[in-house]
CSV table of C-alpha atoms and ligand atoms in Angstrom, one decimal:
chain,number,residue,atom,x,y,z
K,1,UNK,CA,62.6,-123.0,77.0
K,2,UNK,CA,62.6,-121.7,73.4
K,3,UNK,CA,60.1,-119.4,73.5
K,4,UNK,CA,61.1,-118.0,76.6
K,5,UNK,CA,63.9,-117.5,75.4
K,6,UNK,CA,62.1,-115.2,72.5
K,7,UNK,CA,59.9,-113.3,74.8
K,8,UNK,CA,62.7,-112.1,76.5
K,9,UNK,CA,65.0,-111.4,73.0
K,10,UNK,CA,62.0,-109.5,71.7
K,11,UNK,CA,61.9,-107.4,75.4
K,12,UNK,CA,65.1,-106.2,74.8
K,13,UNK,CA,64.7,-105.4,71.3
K,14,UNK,CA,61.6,-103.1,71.8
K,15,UNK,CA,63.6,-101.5,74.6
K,16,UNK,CA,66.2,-100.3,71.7
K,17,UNK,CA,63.3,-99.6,69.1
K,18,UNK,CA,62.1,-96.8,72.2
K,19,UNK,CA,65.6,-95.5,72.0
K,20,UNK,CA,65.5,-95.0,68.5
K,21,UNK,CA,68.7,-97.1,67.9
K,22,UNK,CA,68.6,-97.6,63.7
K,23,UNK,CA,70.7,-100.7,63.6
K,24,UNK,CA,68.2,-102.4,65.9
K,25,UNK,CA,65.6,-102.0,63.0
K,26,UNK,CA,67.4,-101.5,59.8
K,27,UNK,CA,69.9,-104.5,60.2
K,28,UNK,CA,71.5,-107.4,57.9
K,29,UNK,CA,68.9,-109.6,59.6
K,30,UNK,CA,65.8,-108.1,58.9
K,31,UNK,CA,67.4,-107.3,55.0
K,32,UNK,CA,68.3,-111.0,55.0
K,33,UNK,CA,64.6,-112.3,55.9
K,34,UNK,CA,62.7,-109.8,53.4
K,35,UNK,CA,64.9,-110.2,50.1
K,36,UNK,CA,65.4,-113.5,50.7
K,37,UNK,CA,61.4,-114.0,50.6
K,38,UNK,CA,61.2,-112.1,47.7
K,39,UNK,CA,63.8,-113.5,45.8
K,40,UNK,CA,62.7,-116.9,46.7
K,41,UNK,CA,62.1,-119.9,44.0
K,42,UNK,CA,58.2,-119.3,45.4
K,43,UNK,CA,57.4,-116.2,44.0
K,44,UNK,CA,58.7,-117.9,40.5
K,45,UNK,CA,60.3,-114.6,39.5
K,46,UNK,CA,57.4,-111.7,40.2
K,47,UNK,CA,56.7,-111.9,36.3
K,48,UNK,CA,53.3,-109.2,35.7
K,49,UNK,CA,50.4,-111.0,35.5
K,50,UNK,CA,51.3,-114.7,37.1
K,51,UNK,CA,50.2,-116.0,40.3
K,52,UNK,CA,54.3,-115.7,41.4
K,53,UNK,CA,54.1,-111.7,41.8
K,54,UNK,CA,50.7,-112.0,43.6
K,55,UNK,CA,52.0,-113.8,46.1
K,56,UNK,CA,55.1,-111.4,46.1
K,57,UNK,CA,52.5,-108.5,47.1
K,58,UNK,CA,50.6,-110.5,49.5
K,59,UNK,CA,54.0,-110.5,51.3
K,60,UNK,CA,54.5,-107.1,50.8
K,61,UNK,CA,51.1,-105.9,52.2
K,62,UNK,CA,51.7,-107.9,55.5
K,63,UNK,CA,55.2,-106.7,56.4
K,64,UNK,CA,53.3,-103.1,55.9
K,65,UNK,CA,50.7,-104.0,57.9
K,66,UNK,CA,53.3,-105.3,60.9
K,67,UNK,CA,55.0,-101.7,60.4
K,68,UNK,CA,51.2,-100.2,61.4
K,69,UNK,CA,51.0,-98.4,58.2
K,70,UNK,CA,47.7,-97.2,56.8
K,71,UNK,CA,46.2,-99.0,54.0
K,72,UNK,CA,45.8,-97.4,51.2
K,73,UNK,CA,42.7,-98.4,49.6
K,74,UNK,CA,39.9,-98.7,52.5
K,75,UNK,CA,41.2,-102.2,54.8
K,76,UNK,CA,43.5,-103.3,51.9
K,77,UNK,CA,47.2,-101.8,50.8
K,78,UNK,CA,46.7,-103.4,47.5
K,79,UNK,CA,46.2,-100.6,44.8
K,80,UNK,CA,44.6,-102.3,42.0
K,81,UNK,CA,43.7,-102.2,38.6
K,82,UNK,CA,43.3,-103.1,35.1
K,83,UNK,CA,45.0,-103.0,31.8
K,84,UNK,CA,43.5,-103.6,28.7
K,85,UNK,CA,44.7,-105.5,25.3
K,86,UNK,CA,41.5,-105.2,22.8
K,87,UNK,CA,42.5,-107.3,19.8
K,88,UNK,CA,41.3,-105.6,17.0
K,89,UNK,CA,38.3,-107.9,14.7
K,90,UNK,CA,36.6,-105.4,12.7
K,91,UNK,CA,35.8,-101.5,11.9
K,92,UNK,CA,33.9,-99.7,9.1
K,93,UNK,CA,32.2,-96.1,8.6
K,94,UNK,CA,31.6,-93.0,6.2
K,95,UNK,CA,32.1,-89.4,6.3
K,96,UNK,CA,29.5,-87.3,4.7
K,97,UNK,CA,28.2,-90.7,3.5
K,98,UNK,CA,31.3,-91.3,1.7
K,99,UNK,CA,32.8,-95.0,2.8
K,100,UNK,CA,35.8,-95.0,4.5
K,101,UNK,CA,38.8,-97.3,4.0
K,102,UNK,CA,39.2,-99.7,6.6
K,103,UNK,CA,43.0,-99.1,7.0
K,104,UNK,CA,42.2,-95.0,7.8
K,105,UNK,CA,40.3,-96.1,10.8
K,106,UNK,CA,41.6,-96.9,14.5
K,107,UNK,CA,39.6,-97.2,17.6
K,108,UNK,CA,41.1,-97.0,20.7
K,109,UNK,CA,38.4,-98.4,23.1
K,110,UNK,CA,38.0,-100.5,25.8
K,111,UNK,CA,34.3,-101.9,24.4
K,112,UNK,CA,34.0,-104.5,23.0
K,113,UNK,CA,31.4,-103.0,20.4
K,114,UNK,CA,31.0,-99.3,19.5
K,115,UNK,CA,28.9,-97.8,17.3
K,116,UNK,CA,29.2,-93.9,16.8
K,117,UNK,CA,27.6,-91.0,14.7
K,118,UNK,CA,27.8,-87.0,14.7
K,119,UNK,CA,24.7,-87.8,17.2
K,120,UNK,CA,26.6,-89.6,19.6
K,121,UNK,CA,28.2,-86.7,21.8
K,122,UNK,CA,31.7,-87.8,20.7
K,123,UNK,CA,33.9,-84.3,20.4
K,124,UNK,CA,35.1,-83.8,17.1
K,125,UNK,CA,38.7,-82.5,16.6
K,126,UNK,CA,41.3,-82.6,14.0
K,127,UNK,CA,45.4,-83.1,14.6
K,128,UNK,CA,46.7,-81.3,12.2
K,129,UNK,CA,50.0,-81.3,10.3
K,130,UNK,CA,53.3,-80.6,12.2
K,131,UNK,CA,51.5,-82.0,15.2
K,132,UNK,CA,53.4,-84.6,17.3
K,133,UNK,CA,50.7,-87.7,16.3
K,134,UNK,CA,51.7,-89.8,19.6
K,135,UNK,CA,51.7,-87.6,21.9
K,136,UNK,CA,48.7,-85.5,20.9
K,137,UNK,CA,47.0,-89.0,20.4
K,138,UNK,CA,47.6,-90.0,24.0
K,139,UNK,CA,46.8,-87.5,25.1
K,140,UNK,CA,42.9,-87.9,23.9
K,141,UNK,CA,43.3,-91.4,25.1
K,142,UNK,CA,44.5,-90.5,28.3
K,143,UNK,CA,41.4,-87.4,28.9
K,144,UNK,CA,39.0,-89.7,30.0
K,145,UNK,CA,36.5,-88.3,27.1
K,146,UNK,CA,35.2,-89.3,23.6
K,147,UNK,CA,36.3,-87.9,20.8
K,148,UNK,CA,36.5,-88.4,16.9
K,149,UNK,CA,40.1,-87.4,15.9
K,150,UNK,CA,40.7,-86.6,12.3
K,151,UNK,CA,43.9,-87.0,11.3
K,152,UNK,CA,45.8,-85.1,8.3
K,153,UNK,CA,46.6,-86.9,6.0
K,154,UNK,CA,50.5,-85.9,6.4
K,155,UNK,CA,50.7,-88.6,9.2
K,156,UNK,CA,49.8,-91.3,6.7
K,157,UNK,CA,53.1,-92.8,7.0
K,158,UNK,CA,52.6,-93.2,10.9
K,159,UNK,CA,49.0,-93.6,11.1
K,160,UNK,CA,48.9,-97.3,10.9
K,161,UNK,CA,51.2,-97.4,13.9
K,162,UNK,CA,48.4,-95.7,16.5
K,163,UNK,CA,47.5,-99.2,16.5
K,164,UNK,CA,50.6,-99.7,19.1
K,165,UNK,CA,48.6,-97.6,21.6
K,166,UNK,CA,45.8,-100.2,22.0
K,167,UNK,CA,48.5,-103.1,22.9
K,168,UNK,CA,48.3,-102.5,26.9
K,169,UNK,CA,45.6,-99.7,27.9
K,170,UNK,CA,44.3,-98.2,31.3
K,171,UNK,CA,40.9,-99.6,31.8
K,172,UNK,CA,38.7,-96.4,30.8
K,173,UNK,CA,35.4,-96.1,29.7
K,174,UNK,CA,36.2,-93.3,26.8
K,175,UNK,CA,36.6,-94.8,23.4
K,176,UNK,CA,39.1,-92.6,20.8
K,177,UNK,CA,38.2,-93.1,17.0
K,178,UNK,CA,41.2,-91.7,14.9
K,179,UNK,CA,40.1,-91.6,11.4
K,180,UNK,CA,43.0,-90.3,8.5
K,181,UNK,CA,41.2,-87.9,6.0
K,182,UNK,CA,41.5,-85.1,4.1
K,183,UNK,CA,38.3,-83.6,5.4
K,184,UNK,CA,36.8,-83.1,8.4
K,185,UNK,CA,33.1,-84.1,7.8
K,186,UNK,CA,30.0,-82.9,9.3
K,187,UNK,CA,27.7,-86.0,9.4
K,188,UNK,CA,29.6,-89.5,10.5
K,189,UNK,CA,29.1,-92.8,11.1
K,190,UNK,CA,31.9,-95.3,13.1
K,191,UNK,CA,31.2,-98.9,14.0
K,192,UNK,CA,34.1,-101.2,15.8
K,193,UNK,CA,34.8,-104.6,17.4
K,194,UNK,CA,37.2,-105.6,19.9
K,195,UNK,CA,37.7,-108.9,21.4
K,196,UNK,CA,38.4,-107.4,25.0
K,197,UNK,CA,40.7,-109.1,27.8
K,198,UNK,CA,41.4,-107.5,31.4
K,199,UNK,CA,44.1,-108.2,33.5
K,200,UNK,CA,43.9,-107.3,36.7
K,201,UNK,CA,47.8,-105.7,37.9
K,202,UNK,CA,48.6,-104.6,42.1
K,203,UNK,CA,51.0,-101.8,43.6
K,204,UNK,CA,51.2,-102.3,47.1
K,205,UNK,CA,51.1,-99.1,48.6
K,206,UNK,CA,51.2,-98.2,52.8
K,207,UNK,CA,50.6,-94.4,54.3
K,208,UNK,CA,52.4,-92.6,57.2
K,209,UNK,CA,50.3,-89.6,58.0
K,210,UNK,CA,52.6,-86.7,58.7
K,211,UNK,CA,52.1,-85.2,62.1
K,212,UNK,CA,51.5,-81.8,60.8
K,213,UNK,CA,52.2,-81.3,56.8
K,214,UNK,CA,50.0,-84.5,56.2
K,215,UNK,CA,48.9,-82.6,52.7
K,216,UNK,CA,52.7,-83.1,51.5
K,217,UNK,CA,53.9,-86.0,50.3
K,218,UNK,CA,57.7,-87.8,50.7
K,219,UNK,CA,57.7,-91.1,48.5
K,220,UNK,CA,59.5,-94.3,49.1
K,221,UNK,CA,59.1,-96.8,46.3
K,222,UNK,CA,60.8,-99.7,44.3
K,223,UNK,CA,59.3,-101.9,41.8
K,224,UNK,CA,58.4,-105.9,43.3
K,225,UNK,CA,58.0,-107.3,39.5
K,226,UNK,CA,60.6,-108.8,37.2
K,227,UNK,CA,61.0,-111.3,34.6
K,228,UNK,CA,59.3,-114.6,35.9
K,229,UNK,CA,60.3,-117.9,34.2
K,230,UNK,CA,62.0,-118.2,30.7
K,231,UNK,CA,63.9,-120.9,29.2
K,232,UNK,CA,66.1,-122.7,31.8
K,233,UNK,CA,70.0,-122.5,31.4
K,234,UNK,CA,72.8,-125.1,31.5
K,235,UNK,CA,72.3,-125.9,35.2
K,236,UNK,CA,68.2,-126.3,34.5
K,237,UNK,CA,67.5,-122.8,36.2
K,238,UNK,CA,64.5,-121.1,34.7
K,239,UNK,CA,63.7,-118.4,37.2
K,240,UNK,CA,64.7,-114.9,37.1
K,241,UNK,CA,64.9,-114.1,40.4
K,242,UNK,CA,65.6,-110.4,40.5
K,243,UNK,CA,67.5,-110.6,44.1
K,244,UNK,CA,68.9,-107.5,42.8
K,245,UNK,CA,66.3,-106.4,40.6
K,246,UNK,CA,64.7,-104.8,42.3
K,247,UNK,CA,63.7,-107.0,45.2
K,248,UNK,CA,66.7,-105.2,47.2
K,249,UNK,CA,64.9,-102.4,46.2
K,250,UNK,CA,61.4,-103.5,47.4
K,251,UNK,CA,63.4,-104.9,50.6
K,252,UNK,CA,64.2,-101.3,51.4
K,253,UNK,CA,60.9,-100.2,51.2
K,254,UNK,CA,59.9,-102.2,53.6
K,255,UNK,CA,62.8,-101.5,55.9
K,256,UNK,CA,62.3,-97.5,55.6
K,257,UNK,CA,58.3,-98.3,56.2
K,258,UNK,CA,59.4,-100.1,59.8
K,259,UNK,CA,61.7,-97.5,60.1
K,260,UNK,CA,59.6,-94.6,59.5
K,261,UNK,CA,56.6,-96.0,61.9
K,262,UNK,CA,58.5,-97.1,64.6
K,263,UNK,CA,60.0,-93.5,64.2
K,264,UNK,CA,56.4,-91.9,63.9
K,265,UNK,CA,57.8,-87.9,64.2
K,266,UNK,CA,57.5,-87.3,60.7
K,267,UNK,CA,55.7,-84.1,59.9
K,268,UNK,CA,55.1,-85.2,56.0
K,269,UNK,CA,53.3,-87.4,55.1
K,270,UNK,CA,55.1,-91.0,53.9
K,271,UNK,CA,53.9,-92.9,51.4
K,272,UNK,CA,55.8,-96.4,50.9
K,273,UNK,CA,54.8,-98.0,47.0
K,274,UNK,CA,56.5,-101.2,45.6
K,275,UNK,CA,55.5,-100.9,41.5
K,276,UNK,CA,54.3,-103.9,39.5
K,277,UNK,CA,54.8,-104.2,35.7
K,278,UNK,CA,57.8,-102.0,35.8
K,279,UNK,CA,59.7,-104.2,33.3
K,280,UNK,CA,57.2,-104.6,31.4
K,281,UNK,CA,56.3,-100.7,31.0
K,282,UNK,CA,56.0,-98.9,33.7
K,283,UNK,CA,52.1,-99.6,34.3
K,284,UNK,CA,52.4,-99.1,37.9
K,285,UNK,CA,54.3,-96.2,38.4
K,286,UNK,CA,51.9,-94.7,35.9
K,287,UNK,CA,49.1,-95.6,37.9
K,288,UNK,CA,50.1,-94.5,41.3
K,289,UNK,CA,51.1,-91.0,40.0
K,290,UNK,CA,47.4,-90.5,39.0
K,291,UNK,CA,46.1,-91.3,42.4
K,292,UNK,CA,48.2,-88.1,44.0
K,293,UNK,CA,48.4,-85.1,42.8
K,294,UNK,CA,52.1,-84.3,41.5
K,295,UNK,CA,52.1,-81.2,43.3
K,296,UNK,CA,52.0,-82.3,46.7
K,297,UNK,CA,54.6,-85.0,46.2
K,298,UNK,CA,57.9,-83.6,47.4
K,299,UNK,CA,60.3,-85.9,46.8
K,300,UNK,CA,60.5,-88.9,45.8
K,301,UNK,CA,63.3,-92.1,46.7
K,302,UNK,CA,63.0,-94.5,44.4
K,303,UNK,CA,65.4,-97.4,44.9
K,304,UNK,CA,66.3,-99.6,42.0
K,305,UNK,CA,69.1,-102.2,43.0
K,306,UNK,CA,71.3,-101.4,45.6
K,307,UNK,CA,72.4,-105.2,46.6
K,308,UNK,CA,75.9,-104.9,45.3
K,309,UNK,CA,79.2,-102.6,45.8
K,310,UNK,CA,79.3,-99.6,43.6
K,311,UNK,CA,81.8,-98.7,41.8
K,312,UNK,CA,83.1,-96.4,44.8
K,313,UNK,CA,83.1,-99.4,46.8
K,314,UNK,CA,81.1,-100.0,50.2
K,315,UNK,CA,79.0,-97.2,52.0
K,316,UNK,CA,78.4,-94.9,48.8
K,317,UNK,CA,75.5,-94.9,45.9
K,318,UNK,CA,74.6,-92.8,43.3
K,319,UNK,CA,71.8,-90.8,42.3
K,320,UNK,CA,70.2,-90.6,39.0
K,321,UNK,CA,69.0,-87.1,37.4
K,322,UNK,CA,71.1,-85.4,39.9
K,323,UNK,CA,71.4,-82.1,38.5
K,324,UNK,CA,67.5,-81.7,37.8
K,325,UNK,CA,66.8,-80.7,42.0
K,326,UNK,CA,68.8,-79.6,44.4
K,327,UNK,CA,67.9,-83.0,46.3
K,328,UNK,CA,70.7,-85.0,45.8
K,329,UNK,CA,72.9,-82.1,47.4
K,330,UNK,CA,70.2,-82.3,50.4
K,331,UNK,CA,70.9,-85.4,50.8
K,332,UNK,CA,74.4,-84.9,51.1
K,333,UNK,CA,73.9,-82.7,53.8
K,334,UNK,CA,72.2,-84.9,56.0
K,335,UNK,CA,74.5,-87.2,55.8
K,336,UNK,CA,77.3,-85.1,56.5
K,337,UNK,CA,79.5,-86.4,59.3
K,338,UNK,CA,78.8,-90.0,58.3
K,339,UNK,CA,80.6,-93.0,56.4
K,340,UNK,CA,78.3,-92.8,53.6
K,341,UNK,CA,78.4,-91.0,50.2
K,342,UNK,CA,75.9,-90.0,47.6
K,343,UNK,CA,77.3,-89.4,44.2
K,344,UNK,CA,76.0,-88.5,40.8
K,345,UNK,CA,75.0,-91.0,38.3
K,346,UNK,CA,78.7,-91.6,36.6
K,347,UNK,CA,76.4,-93.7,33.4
K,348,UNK,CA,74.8,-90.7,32.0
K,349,UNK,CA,74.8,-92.4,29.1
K,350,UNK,CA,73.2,-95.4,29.8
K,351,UNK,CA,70.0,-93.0,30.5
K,352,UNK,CA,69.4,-94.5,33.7
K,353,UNK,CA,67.2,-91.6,35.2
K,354,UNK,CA,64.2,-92.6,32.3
K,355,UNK,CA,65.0,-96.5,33.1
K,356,UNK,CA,63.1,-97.1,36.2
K,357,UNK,CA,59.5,-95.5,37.5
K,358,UNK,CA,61.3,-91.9,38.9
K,359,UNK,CA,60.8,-91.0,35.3
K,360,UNK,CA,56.5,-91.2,35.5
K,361,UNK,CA,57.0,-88.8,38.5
K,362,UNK,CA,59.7,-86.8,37.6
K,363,UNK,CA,58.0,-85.8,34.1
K,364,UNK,CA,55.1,-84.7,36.4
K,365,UNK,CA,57.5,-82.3,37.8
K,366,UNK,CA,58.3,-83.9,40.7
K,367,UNK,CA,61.8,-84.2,42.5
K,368,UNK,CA,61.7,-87.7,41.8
K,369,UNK,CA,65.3,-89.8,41.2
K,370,UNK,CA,66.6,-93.2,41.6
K,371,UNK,CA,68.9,-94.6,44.0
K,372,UNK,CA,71.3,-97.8,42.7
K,373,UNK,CA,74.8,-98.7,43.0
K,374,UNK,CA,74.8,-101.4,40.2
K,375,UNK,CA,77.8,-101.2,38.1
K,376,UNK,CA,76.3,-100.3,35.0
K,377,UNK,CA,79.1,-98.9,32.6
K,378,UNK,CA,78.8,-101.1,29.3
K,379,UNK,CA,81.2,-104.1,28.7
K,380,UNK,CA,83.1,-103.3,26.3
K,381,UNK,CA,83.8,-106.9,25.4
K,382,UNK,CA,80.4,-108.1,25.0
K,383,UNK,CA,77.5,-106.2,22.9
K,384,UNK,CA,74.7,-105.1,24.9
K,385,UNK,CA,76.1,-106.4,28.2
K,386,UNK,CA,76.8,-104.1,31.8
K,387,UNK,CA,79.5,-104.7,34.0
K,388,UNK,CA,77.2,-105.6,36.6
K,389,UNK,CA,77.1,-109.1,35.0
K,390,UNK,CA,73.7,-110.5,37.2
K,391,UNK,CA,71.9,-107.6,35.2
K,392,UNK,CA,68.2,-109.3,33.7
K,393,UNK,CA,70.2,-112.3,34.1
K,394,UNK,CA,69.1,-115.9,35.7
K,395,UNK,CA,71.9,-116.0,38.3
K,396,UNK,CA,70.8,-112.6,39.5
K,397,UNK,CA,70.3,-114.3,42.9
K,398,UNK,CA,70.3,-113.3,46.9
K,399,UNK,CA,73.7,-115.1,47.4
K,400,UNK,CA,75.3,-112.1,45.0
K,401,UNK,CA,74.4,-109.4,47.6
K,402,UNK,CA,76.1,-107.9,50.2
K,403,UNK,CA,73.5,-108.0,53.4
K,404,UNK,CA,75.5,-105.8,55.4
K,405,UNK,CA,75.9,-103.0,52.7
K,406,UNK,CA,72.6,-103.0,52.0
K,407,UNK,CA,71.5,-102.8,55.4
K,408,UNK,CA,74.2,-99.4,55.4
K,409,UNK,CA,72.7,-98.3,52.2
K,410,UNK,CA,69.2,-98.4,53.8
K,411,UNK,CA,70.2,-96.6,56.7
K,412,UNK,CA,71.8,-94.0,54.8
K,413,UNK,CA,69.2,-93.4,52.9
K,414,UNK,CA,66.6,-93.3,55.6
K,415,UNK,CA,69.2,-90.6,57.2
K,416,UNK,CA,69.6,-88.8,54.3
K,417,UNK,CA,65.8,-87.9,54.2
K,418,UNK,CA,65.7,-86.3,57.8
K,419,UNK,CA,65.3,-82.7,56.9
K,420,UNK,CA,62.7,-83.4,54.1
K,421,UNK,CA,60.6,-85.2,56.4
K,422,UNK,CA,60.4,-83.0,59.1
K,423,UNK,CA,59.9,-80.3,56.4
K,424,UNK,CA,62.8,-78.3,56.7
K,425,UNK,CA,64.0,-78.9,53.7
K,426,UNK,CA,62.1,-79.3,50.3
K,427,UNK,CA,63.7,-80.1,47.0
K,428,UNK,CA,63.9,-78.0,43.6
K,429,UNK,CA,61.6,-79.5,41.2
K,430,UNK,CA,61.8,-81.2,37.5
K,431,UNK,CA,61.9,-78.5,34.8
K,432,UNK,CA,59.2,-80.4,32.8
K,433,UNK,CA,60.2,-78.9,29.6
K,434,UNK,CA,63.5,-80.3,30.0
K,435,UNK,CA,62.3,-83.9,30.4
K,436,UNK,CA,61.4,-86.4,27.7
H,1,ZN,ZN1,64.7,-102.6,38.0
């Protein structure tokens, strides 16, 4: 009798689904079942690099998968890859046969051992004074080439501090040697050990081909990971749950991604990305942007806690960065003659726009902003505290969410991206130079 009974429930459901009725797929249920599994004890909190958040992708990959998304990575929508912490054991060298001081030397490699000379092909350069050292350092780091960097000796104070950039790095296979000298020599000789470690890190990422602009890109993305297990509090609770943060976020991802490909008229492309390791720097966002070109992403939704009431109350959000595009005023648009209200981000201050992964994208140049409603004006009767009191706390947990305002939330914003995914509309994009 049961399952009878279920055949015929799920005949009448896929009669809706053909009529295109949103509530039959974006509904408390179905946001019920996802966060729920993501926020359960199981996944032990989604911390970066424990078994807890692989599981959490696993999940993930198979509700995409159910939505008939394409992979994005041959049969697999697991985009993977690999940081690296070398821990620093040794270095040594001379310029012009002069010896160099061990504390004016630091590699940034991924090798366990180098050992380098003028001979070696690495490109010599110098970064001179009145040069921002970080970023013109990363930016070596980041070109995928070898180089010898010396550094003027006005960045003394600093120097020692390039150090910092080894303490979570992109797998590459280019090795950076900074060296801090008054000269810039012409013969050289560089040796350096590392004690390497990889650990291996996952976006789950799942494609919607657009029917006819399939070369532009409309993201939807929220980060799976949070804080994993810490010390346990009065009522012996040690896992961080993140209901709210950001596994409501994740949820919608998923709920857009069934949405979207039960939908399937989309003439842009849709790419649905949850993030790993975006508490713990923003390693995944970082990655994923590397794998499309910026250009042809032309917008981007990420969604970053949207389980509780904002301040407006039910059936409104707000939108971080909203006065960088003209997106948030598209979205507005399409969800004119609705319930539902977009507003701008009211905690300007709180720097919300560079909190979450919109930022990797958006300094890229791409319309890229967060979605939230979390009440995140500062308390002003406890230091370093939010109003939104669940906030990278233990008892941030499913049973502080509103189901049925997320599942509104959800729909809205699925709605509010109509005319950008049938390419009628396309956002402003990020003034780069006005982004830090
Ligand atoms: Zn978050």
């Amino acid at each position: 009798m049961k399952k009878m009974f279920l055949a015929g429930l799920l005949a009448t459901t896929t009669s809706f689904v053909f009529g295109q009725n949103i509530d039959k797929i974006i509904n408390a249920t179905e946001v019920e079942r996802i966060e729920r599994t993501l926020s359960s004890d199981e996944m032990q909190g989604r911390r970066t690099f424990s078994p807890g958040i692989d599981k959490a992708a696993l999940f993930i990959a198979e509700e995409f998968k159910k939505a008939g998304l394409q992979p994005v990575n041959g049969k697999s929508y697991l985009q993977e890859f690999a940081m690296v912490a070398p821990k620093f054991i040794s270095a040594s060298g001379n310029f012009d046969n002069n010896p160099l001081d061990v504390k004016n030397i630091v590699v940034v490699t991924c090798q366990p051992t180098i050992s380098i000379t003028d001979k070696s092909g690495y490109e010599k350069v110098t970064l001179a004074a009145g040069k921002n050292l970080f970023t013109e350092a990363q930016n070596y780091i980041r070109s995928g080439k070898n180089y010898l960097v010396v550094v003027d000796t006005s960045h003394s104070k600093n120097f020692p501090r390039l150090t910092g950039m080894k303490r979570q790095l992109f797998k590459a296979d280019n090795s950076v040697v900074f060296v801090l000298s008054l000269t810039t020599p012409s013969t050289f000789a560089i040796e350096a050990k590392h004690e390497i470690t990889e650990q291996k890190l996952m976006n789950v990422v799942g494609i919607l081909p657009g029917k006819k602009l399939k070369d532009e890109y409309v993201i939807f993305s929220g980060h799976y990971d949070h804080l994993g297990i810490r010390k346990p509090n009065e009522a012996g609770d040690s896992i961080y749950n993140g209901a709210n943060d950001d596994a409501a976020g994740t949820t919608a991802v998923m709920m857009l991604a069934h949405y979207f490909a039960n939908k399937k008229d989309n003439e842009r492309t849709v790419i649905f990305a949850a993030f790993t390791a975006e508490e713990v720097g923003g390693y995944g966002s970082q990655y994923f942007s590397r794998q499309f070109p910026p250009e042809k992403v032309m917008a981007m939704f990420n969604i970053e806690m949207i389980g509780t009431e904002s301040k407006w109350g039910t059936n409104s959000a707000y939108i971080t960065g909203y006065e960088r595009t003209d997106m948030g005023k598209i979205l507005e648009k399409n969800l004119e003659g609705t319930q539902f209200k977009f507003y701008p981000d009211p905690y300007t201050k709180q720097n919300l726009f560079y909190r979450s992964d919109n930022a990797t994208l958006a300094r890229l140049g791409v319309p890229a902003h967060t979605i939230s409603t979390s009440r995140m004006e500062a308390d002003s009767t406890a230091f370093n505290k939010t109003i939104d009191k669940y906030y990278h706390n233990l008892d941030d947990e499913i049973e502080t969410l509103d189901m049925k305002n997320m599942a509104e939330i959800i729909k809205a914003i699925a709605i509010s991206s109509t005319s950008i995914i049938a390419g009628k509309d396309t956002p402003s994009r990020v003034d780069t130079t006005q982004v830090r």
